[in-house]
Short mmCIF file of C-alpha atoms in Angstrom, two decimals:
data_model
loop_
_atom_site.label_atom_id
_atom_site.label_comp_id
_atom_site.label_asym_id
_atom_site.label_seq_id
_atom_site.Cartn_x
_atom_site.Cartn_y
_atom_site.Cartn_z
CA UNK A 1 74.77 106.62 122.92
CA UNK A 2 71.31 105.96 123.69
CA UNK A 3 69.18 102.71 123.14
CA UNK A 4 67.23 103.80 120.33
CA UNK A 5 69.54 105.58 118.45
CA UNK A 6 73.01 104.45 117.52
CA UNK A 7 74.49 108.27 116.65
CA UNK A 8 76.19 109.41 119.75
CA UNK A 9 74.55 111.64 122.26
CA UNK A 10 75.22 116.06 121.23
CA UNK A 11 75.67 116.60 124.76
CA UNK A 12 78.42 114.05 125.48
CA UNK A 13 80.85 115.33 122.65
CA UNK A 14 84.03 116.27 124.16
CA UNK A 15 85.01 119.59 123.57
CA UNK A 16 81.62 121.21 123.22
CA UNK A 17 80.35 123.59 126.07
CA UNK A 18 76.39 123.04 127.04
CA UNK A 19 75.60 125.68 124.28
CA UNK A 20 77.38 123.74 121.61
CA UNK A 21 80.06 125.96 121.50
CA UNK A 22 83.89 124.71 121.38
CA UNK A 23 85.58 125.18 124.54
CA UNK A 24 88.42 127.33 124.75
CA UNK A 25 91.94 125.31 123.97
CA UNK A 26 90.43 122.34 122.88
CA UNK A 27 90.80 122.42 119.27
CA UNK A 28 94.54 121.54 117.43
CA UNK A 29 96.21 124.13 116.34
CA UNK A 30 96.50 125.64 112.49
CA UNK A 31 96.59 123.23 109.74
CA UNK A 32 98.50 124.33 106.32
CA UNK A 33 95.86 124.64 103.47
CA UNK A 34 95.98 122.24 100.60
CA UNK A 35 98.10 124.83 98.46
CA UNK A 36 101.26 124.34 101.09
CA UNK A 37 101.02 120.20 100.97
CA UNK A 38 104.25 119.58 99.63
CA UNK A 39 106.52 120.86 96.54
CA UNK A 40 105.06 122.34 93.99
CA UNK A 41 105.29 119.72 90.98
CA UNK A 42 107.66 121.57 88.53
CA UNK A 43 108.79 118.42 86.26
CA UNK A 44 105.97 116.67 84.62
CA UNK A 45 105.86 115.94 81.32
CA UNK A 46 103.38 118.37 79.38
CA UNK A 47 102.38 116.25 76.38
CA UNK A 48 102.18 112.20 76.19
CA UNK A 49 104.58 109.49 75.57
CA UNK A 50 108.19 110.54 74.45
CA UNK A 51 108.96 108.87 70.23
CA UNK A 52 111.49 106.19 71.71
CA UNK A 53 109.28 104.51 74.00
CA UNK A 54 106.38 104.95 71.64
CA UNK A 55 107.98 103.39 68.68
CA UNK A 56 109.95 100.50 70.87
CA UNK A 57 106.65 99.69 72.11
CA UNK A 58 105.15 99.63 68.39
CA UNK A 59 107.60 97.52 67.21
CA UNK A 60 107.35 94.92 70.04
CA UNK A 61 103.61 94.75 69.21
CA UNK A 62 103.73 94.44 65.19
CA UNK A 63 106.70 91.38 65.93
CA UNK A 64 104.04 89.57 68.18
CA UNK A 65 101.34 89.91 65.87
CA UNK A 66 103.63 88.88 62.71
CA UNK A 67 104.89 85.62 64.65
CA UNK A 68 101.55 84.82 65.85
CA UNK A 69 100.14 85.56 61.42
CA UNK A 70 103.18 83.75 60.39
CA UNK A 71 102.41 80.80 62.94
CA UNK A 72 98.83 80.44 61.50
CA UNK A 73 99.62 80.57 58.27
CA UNK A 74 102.56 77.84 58.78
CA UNK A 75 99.94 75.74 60.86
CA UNK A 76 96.84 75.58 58.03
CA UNK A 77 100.27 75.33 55.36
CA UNK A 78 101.17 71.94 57.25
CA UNK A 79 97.24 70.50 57.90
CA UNK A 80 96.48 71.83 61.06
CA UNK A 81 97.39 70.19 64.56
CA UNK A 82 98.51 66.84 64.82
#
């Protein structure tokens, strides 16, 4: 680095000949592409939610909502709070 500038210096990088080329054996070897990153993913679901989940979650929700309406309604039935 220099003192005005905080990038580093082109002619200090390691690995770099005077001409800016890459010296011979420096770099690492071959890298795999992004194609050969793991297993191919052959078991994901094409379409959304399956109708069991889907319908146990509906029902969960309408049962909170009726005991929270039915709460209300038993709450302004009896003269509010207190």
């Amino acid at each position: 680095m220099n003192p005005q500038s905080q990038d580093p210096d082109p002619r200090d990088i390691a690995g770099v000949d005077a001409a800016g080329a890459q010296e011979v054996g420096d770099t690492p070897p071959a890298e795999g592409s992004m194609s050969e990153s793991g297993p191919p993913d052959t078991d994901n679901p094409t379409r959304g939610w399956a109708g069991g989940p889907l319908t146990a979650l509906f029902v969960t929700v309408a049962l909170v909502v009726g005991f929270f309406v039915c709460y209300a309604v038993w709450i302004i039935a009896n003269g509010g709070p207190g």
